[in-house]
Coordinates of C-alpha atoms in Angstrom, one line a residue:
Chain E
M1456 CA 49.1 15.8 44.2
E1457 CA 48.5 19.5 46.3
K1458 CA 52.2 20.2 45.6
D1459 CA 52.4 19.2 41.9
L1460 CA 49.2 22.0 41.3
R1461 CA 51.0 24.5 43.6
L1462 CA 53.9 23.9 41.3
E1463 CA 52.4 24.5 38.2
R1464 CA 50.6 27.6 39.8
R1465 CA 53.8 29.2 40.1
A1466 CA 55.4 28.3 37.1
K1467 CA 52.3 27.5 34.5
E1468 CA 54.7 25.7 32.2
S1469 CA 53.3 22.5 31.8
F1470 CA 49.8 24.0 31.6
V1471 CA 50.5 26.5 29.0
I1472 CA 52.4 23.8 26.9
M1473 CA 49.5 21.1 26.9
L1474 CA 47.3 23.8 26.2
V1475 CA 49.0 25.0 22.9
F1476 CA 50.0 21.4 21.8
S1477 CA 45.8 20.7 22.0
L1478 CA 45.1 23.4 20.1
L1479 CA 47.4 22.6 17.6
V1480 CA 46.5 18.8 17.6
L1481 CA 43.1 19.9 17.0
A1482 CA 44.1 22.2 14.1
L1483 CA 46.6 19.6 12.9
F1484 CA 43.5 17.1 12.2
S1485 CA 41.4 19.7 10.5
F1486 CA 44.5 20.3 8.2
A1487 CA 44.5 16.6 7.5
F1488 CA 41.0 15.4 7.2
G1489 CA 40.0 18.7 5.1
P1490 CA 38.3 22.4 5.8
E1491 CA 35.2 20.3 7.3
G1492 CA 37.2 18.5 9.5
G1493 CA 35.6 15.1 8.5
P1494 CA 36.0 13.1 5.5
S1495 CA 35.9 15.2 2.4
G1496 CA 34.2 12.3 0.5
E1497 CA 37.0 11.9 -2.1
P1498 CA 38.2 8.0 -1.9
G1499 CA 41.9 7.6 -0.2
A1500 CA 41.0 11.4 2.0
V1501 CA 40.5 10.0 5.3
Q1502 CA 43.7 7.0 4.6
A1503 CA 45.9 9.9 4.0
G1504 CA 45.1 12.0 7.1
I1505 CA 45.7 9.4 9.1
L1506 CA 48.7 8.4 7.5
W1507 CA 50.4 11.5 7.6
V1508 CA 49.3 12.9 11.0
A1509 CA 50.8 9.1 12.3
F1510 CA 54.2 10.4 10.6
L1511 CA 54.4 13.7 11.9
F1512 CA 54.3 12.4 15.5
A1513 CA 56.7 9.7 14.5
S1514 CA 58.7 12.2 13.8
V1515 CA 59.0 14.2 17.0
V1516 CA 60.0 10.9 18.6
G1517 CA 62.7 10.1 16.1
L1518 CA 64.0 13.8 16.1
S1519 CA 64.2 14.0 19.8
R1520 CA 66.0 10.6 20.2
S1521 CA 68.6 11.7 17.5
M1522 CA 69.1 15.3 19.1
G1523 CA 69.1 13.7 22.6
V1524 CA 71.9 11.6 21.9
E1525 CA 73.9 14.6 20.7
R1526 CA 73.0 16.4 23.8
E1527 CA 74.3 13.7 26.1
S1528 CA 77.3 12.6 24.1
E1529 CA 78.5 16.5 23.9
G1530 CA 77.8 16.1 20.3
F1531 CA 77.2 19.7 20.1
T1532 CA 81.1 20.4 21.4
M1533 CA 82.1 18.6 18.6
M1534 CA 80.1 19.8 15.7
R1535 CA 81.3 23.2 16.9
L1536 CA 85.1 22.0 17.0
S1537 CA 84.8 20.4 13.8
P1538 CA 86.3 21.8 10.7
A1539 CA 83.2 20.9 8.7
E1540 CA 81.0 23.8 7.5
P1541 CA 78.0 23.8 9.8
A1542 CA 75.8 23.3 6.7
A1543 CA 77.2 20.5 6.0
L1544 CA 76.8 19.0 9.4
F1545 CA 73.7 20.1 9.3
L1546 CA 72.8 18.0 6.1
G1547 CA 74.5 15.2 7.7
K1548 CA 71.8 15.1 10.4
M1549 CA 69.1 16.0 8.1
A1550 CA 70.1 13.1 5.8
S1551 CA 70.2 10.6 8.8
I1552 CA 67.3 11.3 10.0
L1553 CA 65.6 11.5 6.4
I1554 CA 66.9 7.7 6.3
L1555 CA 65.1 6.9 9.5
M1556 CA 62.2 8.3 8.3
A1557 CA 61.6 6.7 4.8
G1558 CA 62.2 3.3 6.7
M1559 CA 59.4 4.3 9.3
E1560 CA 57.0 5.4 6.2
A1561 CA 57.7 2.2 3.9
A1562 CA 56.7 0.0 6.9
G1563 CA 53.9 2.9 7.2
F1564 CA 52.4 2.5 4.2
A1565 CA 52.6 -1.4 4.1
A1566 CA 50.4 -0.9 7.1
L1567 CA 47.9 1.0 5.4
A1568 CA 47.8 -1.3 2.7
V1569 CA 46.9 -4.2 5.0
L1570 CA 45.2 -2.7 8.0
Y1571 CA 42.9 -0.2 6.0
R1572 CA 42.5 -1.6 2.5
A1573 CA 44.4 1.1 0.8
P1574 CA 45.3 0.2 -2.8
V1575 CA 49.1 1.2 -1.9
G1576 CA 50.5 -1.0 -4.7
Q1577 CA 48.5 0.6 -7.8
A1578 CA 50.7 3.9 -7.5
A1579 CA 53.6 3.0 -5.4
L1580 CA 56.3 4.8 -7.1
E1581 CA 54.2 7.7 -7.4
L1582 CA 53.4 7.7 -3.6
A1583 CA 56.8 7.2 -2.5
L1584 CA 57.6 10.1 -4.5
V1585 CA 55.3 12.3 -2.4
A1586 CA 56.2 11.2 0.3
G1587 CA 59.7 11.6 -0.3
A1588 CA 59.4 15.5 -1.3
A1589 CA 57.5 15.7 2.3
T1590 CA 59.6 14.0 4.5
V1591 CA 62.4 16.4 3.3
G1592 CA 60.7 19.2 4.4
I1593 CA 60.1 17.3 7.8
A1594 CA 63.3 16.6 8.3
A1595 CA 64.9 20.0 7.2
V1596 CA 62.5 21.7 10.0
G1597 CA 62.9 19.1 12.1
T1598 CA 66.6 18.9 12.3
L1599 CA 66.8 22.4 12.9
F1600 CA 64.2 22.8 15.9
A1601 CA 65.1 19.6 17.1
A1602 CA 68.5 21.1 17.8
M1603 CA 66.8 23.8 19.5
S1604 CA 64.4 22.4 21.7
V1605 CA 67.2 19.8 22.8
R1606 CA 68.8 22.6 24.3
T1607 CA 66.1 24.2 26.6
R1608 CA 64.4 23.1 29.6
T1609 CA 61.3 21.5 28.4
R1610 CA 63.4 19.6 25.4
E1611 CA 60.3 17.3 23.7
V1612 CA 57.7 18.9 24.6
L1613 CA 58.6 22.1 22.7
L1614 CA 60.3 20.3 19.3
P1615 CA 55.8 20.1 18.1
V1616 CA 54.9 23.0 19.6
L1617 CA 57.9 24.9 17.6
M1618 CA 57.8 22.8 14.3
F1619 CA 54.1 21.9 13.6
P1620 CA 52.7 25.2 12.7
L1621 CA 55.9 25.9 10.7
L1622 CA 54.9 22.2 8.8
V1623 CA 51.3 23.1 8.1
P1624 CA 52.1 23.6 4.4
V1625 CA 54.0 20.2 4.4
L1626 CA 51.1 18.1 6.0
I1627 CA 48.4 19.8 3.8
A1628 CA 50.4 19.2 0.3
A1629 CA 51.5 15.4 1.7
V1630 CA 47.9 14.7 2.8
K1631 CA 46.7 16.1 -0.5
G1632 CA 49.4 14.5 -2.9
T1633 CA 48.8 10.9 -1.2
A1634 CA 45.2 11.1 -1.3
A1635 CA 45.2 11.9 -5.1
F1636 CA 47.4 8.8 -5.7
L1637 CA 45.2 6.6 -3.6
G1638 CA 41.8 7.6 -4.7
G1639 CA 43.5 7.0 -8.5
R1640 CA 43.4 10.7 -9.6
G1641 CA 46.9 10.9 -9.8
W1642 CA 48.7 13.8 -11.4
A1643 CA 46.4 16.0 -12.3
D1644 CA 45.4 16.6 -8.9
A1645 CA 48.6 16.0 -7.2
G1646 CA 51.0 18.2 -9.3
D1647 CA 50.3 21.4 -7.8
W1648 CA 50.7 20.0 -4.3
V1649 CA 54.0 18.0 -5.1
R1650 CA 55.5 21.6 -6.6
L1651 CA 54.2 22.8 -3.5
L1652 CA 56.5 20.4 -1.7
V1653 CA 59.7 20.8 -3.8
V1654 CA 59.4 25.1 -3.2
Y1655 CA 59.1 24.4 0.7
D1656 CA 62.2 22.1 0.7
V1657 CA 64.3 24.3 -1.5
M1658 CA 63.7 27.3 0.7
F1659 CA 63.8 25.4 4.1
V1660 CA 66.8 23.2 3.6
I1661 CA 68.8 26.2 2.5
A1662 CA 67.5 28.4 5.2
S1663 CA 68.1 25.7 8.0
A1664 CA 71.3 24.7 6.6
L1665 CA 72.1 28.1 6.8
A1666 CA 70.6 28.9 10.1
F1667 CA 72.1 25.9 11.7
E1668 CA 75.9 27.3 12.4
F1669 CA 73.5 29.9 14.7
V1670 CA 71.7 26.7 16.6
I1671 CA 75.4 24.8 17.3
A1672 CA 77.1 27.9 18.2
D1673 CA 78.0 28.3 21.9
Chain P
M576 CA 68.4 57.3 37.7
I577 CA 67.3 54.3 35.4
L578 CA 65.0 55.5 32.9
A579 CA 66.0 58.6 31.1
A580 CA 63.3 61.4 32.2
K581 CA 62.9 62.7 28.6
D582 CA 61.9 59.1 27.5
E583 CA 59.3 58.7 30.4
G584 CA 57.8 62.1 29.8
R585 CA 57.4 61.2 25.9
D586 CA 56.4 57.6 26.8
R587 CA 53.6 59.4 29.0
W588 CA 52.5 61.8 26.3
L589 CA 52.2 58.8 23.8
G590 CA 50.2 56.6 25.8
L591 CA 47.6 59.4 26.7
A592 CA 47.5 60.1 22.9
A593 CA 46.7 56.5 22.2
A594 CA 43.8 56.5 24.9
A595 CA 42.5 59.7 23.8
L596 CA 42.6 58.4 20.2
L597 CA 41.3 54.8 21.3
V598 CA 38.2 56.7 22.7
F599 CA 37.6 58.6 20.0
G600 CA 38.1 55.6 17.8
I601 CA 35.1 53.8 20.0
Y602 CA 33.3 56.6 19.8
A603 CA 33.1 57.2 16.5
G604 CA 32.6 53.4 15.5
L605 CA 29.7 53.5 17.8
F606 CA 28.1 56.6 16.7
I607 CA 29.5 58.5 13.7
A608 CA 29.9 55.7 11.6
G609 CA 26.4 54.5 10.0
T610 CA 25.0 51.1 10.8
D611 CA 26.0 48.5 7.8
R612 CA 22.5 47.8 5.9
F613 CA 23.6 44.2 5.4
Q614 CA 25.3 42.9 8.9
G615 CA 23.5 45.4 11.1
P616 CA 25.3 46.2 14.6
P617 CA 27.8 43.4 14.5
Q618 CA 29.9 45.0 11.8
R619 CA 30.9 47.6 14.1
I620 CA 33.1 45.2 15.8
F621 CA 35.5 45.4 12.5
Y622 CA 36.9 48.7 13.5
V623 CA 38.6 46.9 16.1
H624 CA 39.2 43.5 14.4
V625 CA 40.8 45.0 11.1
P626 CA 43.5 47.4 13.1
A627 CA 44.3 44.8 15.4
A628 CA 45.4 42.3 12.6
W629 CA 47.0 45.5 10.4
I630 CA 49.3 45.5 13.6
A631 CA 49.4 42.3 14.3
F632 CA 50.8 41.4 10.8
F633 CA 53.1 44.4 11.2
A634 CA 55.0 43.8 14.6
F635 CA 55.5 40.0 13.2
F636 CA 57.1 41.4 10.3
L637 CA 59.5 43.4 12.8
V638 CA 59.9 40.2 14.6
F639 CA 61.7 39.2 11.3
I640 CA 63.7 42.5 10.8
F641 CA 65.0 42.6 14.3
S642 CA 65.7 38.8 13.8
V643 CA 67.9 39.5 10.6
R644 CA 69.3 42.2 12.2
Y645 CA 70.4 40.2 15.2
L646 CA 71.8 37.7 13.8
A647 CA 73.7 40.0 11.3
W648 CA 74.9 42.4 14.1
R649 CA 74.3 41.0 17.4
G650 CA 73.2 44.1 19.3
E651 CA 71.2 43.4 22.5
N652 CA 68.6 45.9 21.0
D653 CA 67.5 44.1 18.4
D654 CA 66.9 40.9 20.2
I655 CA 65.1 42.8 23.3
R656 CA 63.0 44.5 20.3
A657 CA 62.4 41.6 18.6
H658 CA 60.9 40.0 21.8
A659 CA 59.1 42.7 22.6
C660 CA 57.4 43.2 19.0
A661 CA 56.5 39.6 18.8
E662 CA 54.9 39.7 22.8
V663 CA 52.8 43.0 21.2
G664 CA 52.3 41.0 18.5
V665 CA 50.1 38.0 19.8
L666 CA 48.4 40.5 21.8
F667 CA 46.9 41.9 19.1
A668 CA 46.8 38.8 17.5
T669 CA 44.9 37.0 20.3
L670 CA 42.5 40.2 20.2
V671 CA 41.7 39.1 16.5
L672 CA 40.8 35.4 16.9
I673 CA 38.6 36.5 20.0
T674 CA 36.7 39.6 17.8
G675 CA 36.8 37.4 14.8
P676 CA 34.5 34.5 16.1
I677 CA 32.4 37.3 18.1
W678 CA 31.4 38.4 14.7
A679 CA 31.3 35.6 12.9
R680 CA 28.5 34.0 14.7
P681 CA 25.8 36.3 14.0
I682 CA 27.1 36.8 10.8
W683 CA 28.1 33.7 9.3
G684 CA 26.4 31.6 11.8
V685 CA 29.6 29.9 13.0
W686 CA 32.1 30.4 15.4
W687 CA 35.0 29.6 13.6
T688 CA 35.5 28.0 9.7
W689 CA 38.6 27.1 7.9
D690 CA 38.5 29.8 5.7
P691 CA 42.0 30.6 4.3
R692 CA 42.4 34.2 6.1
L693 CA 41.2 32.9 9.3
T694 CA 43.8 29.4 9.2
T695 CA 46.2 31.2 8.3
S696 CA 46.1 33.6 11.4
L697 CA 45.5 30.9 13.5
I698 CA 49.2 29.2 12.3
L699 CA 50.7 32.9 12.5
W700 CA 49.2 32.8 16.3
L701 CA 50.7 29.2 17.0
I702 CA 54.0 30.1 15.7
Y703 CA 54.4 33.3 17.8
V704 CA 53.4 31.8 21.0
G705 CA 55.5 28.7 20.1
Y706 CA 58.5 32.3 19.7
L707 CA 57.5 33.4 23.3
M708 CA 57.8 29.9 24.8
L709 CA 60.9 29.5 23.0
R710 CA 62.2 32.4 25.0
A711 CA 60.2 31.7 28.3
Y712 CA 62.0 28.3 28.2
M713 CA 65.9 29.3 27.7
T714 CA 67.7 30.7 30.3
D715 CA 71.1 31.6 28.5
P716 CA 70.3 35.0 27.1
D717 CA 72.7 34.7 24.2
Q718 CA 71.7 31.3 23.0
R719 CA 68.1 32.5 23.7
A720 CA 68.2 35.6 21.3
R721 CA 70.2 33.2 18.6
F722 CA 67.6 30.4 18.8
A723 CA 64.7 33.3 18.9
A724 CA 66.2 35.2 15.7
V725 CA 66.2 31.6 13.7
L726 CA 62.3 30.9 14.6
G727 CA 61.5 35.0 13.9
I728 CA 63.0 34.6 10.8
A729 CA 61.9 31.0 9.8
G730 CA 58.3 31.7 11.0
F731 CA 58.2 34.4 8.4
I732 CA 59.5 33.0 5.3
N733 CA 56.9 30.1 6.1
V734 CA 53.9 32.9 6.0
P735 CA 53.2 33.0 2.3
I736 CA 54.0 29.2 1.4
T737 CA 51.2 28.4 4.5
H738 CA 48.9 31.1 2.7
L739 CA 49.3 29.9 -0.9
S740 CA 48.7 26.0 0.7
V741 CA 45.9 27.4 2.9
V742 CA 43.9 28.9 -0.1
W743 CA 44.4 25.9 -2.3
W744 CA 43.5 23.7 0.4
R745 CA 40.2 25.3 0.9
T746 CA 39.5 26.4 -2.6
L747 CA 39.9 23.2 -4.5
H748 CA 37.1 22.0 -1.9
P749 CA 34.0 24.2 -1.9
G750 CA 32.4 24.1 1.4
P751 CA 28.3 24.0 1.3
V752 CA 28.5 28.0 2.0
V753 CA 30.7 30.7 0.1
L754 CA 31.8 33.1 2.4
R755 CA 32.5 36.3 1.3
R756 CA 32.9 39.6 3.0
G757 CA 32.6 42.8 1.2
G758 CA 35.4 45.0 -0.5
M759 CA 36.8 47.9 1.5
G760 CA 36.6 50.1 -1.4
E761 CA 33.0 51.1 -1.3
L762 CA 33.3 52.1 2.5
P763 CA 31.3 55.6 3.5
A764 CA 33.0 58.4 5.0
T765 CA 31.8 57.8 8.2
M766 CA 33.3 54.4 8.2
H767 CA 36.5 55.7 7.4
V768 CA 36.5 57.9 9.9
A769 CA 36.2 55.0 12.7
L770 CA 38.2 52.9 10.9
W771 CA 41.2 55.2 10.4
S772 CA 41.0 56.7 14.2
C773 CA 41.0 53.1 15.3
L774 CA 44.1 52.1 13.3
L775 CA 46.2 55.6 14.5
A776 CA 45.4 54.1 17.8
F777 CA 46.1 50.7 17.8
T778 CA 49.5 52.0 16.0
L779 CA 50.3 54.5 18.7
L780 CA 49.1 51.8 21.2
F781 CA 51.6 49.5 19.3
I782 CA 54.6 51.9 19.7
Y783 CA 53.4 52.7 23.6
F784 CA 53.7 49.0 24.4
V785 CA 56.5 47.9 22.7
R786 CA 58.6 51.1 24.0
K787 CA 57.7 50.4 27.4
R788 CA 58.2 46.7 27.2
T789 CA 61.7 47.4 25.9
A790 CA 62.7 49.7 28.8
I791 CA 61.5 46.8 31.1
E792 CA 63.6 44.2 29.1
R793 CA 66.8 46.5 29.6
L794 CA 65.8 47.0 33.2
Q795 CA 65.6 43.4 33.8
A796 CA 68.9 42.8 31.7
R797 CA 70.9 45.3 33.8
A798 CA 69.4 43.2 37.0
E799 CA 70.3 40.0 35.9
A800 CA 74.1 41.1 34.8
A801 CA 74.4 43.3 38.4
H802 CA 73.1 39.9 40.0
A803 CA 75.6 37.8 38.2
G804 CA 78.5 40.2 38.7
A805 CA 77.5 40.3 42.5
G806 CA 77.2 36.5 42.7
G807 CA 80.3 35.7 40.9

């Protein structure tokens, strides 16, 4: 134990990252459950918050697994040597993560309906649309940062620290949109949030696709 | 001689000027500016808080500019400057996040509230702390510079979206207390003196820190290169 603490005192790596991570989680919960930090009274708000915090954390696991494979099997070297455009490589990688997350989210919504008795069925299509728009954003930002963080010393730990702050708009909009449909308030409440998600998606898919070249280069 | 003597001399004057202005700014904030009728003495923390916030935001904007320049031309200097600006920016942003609650406690009655401006500042701080961590955990200088530049750009283009989302998030469900800050336009002249002298002092201090940090970084890069050269 003494050795561990002494090592830590020299490097301070784990401590700093733990500290920032916990601050980040505190902030994320506020975004998921409303500015007052507690249930904001509207139906569906708590369920939506729980759901999206769970999805966000699950995405970190999926992303680091997916990029870990590239790291172990020289995938980045292959990507560099491949004649395909870096943007196309990015979109391919992003699409695979998107599909992975879509499966996880479908199961997540089903679990929410069963475990939390959420009225998922009454607006399934709309919920799928909100989830899809949010997931494109998570996948875009996540793919870019997973490709970066997997090549640092701290790997997986750094990924949430880099990507969560950038995903705050997505988290807020996804929670609000999901809550609106779960609470039966529909498009009147969710419309602006879906539009915000679409704007975010367009900006970050383009920006990440363009930036991917700089990330896989050696 | 490693550092140009002229540069060092200029830096010294810059540092002295910043220190002198800072002393004057604090004096002005405490003694020249009148006590705010509604907020009382705690209002004086604004002469530190507001300029620090402006400088921090400006620093992050510079990180964005230098990051774009780096990816376009791959100049080592742009990477070093981006790093220096991010570090000093985080320093000022931390000052903002510390002085804010000290002021908020007596005035609003709470240390923290999820007001749009506060929330956006916190996210901004987290993004650039992440930026510094990314840099700290990478060893290959070229790769580090590229990754940092990508984050420096992505982080900054995210700011308007974050701000918009946080404003909606807050205003769609107003809290029990409506918190409003007074407008800037009606400040008495003495308060202007304090505010602007502090802003000028912080600006000089910012330039001084960034220049010093850049010089240190250059030395470090040179030492690393020399070490690599000697080692193999």
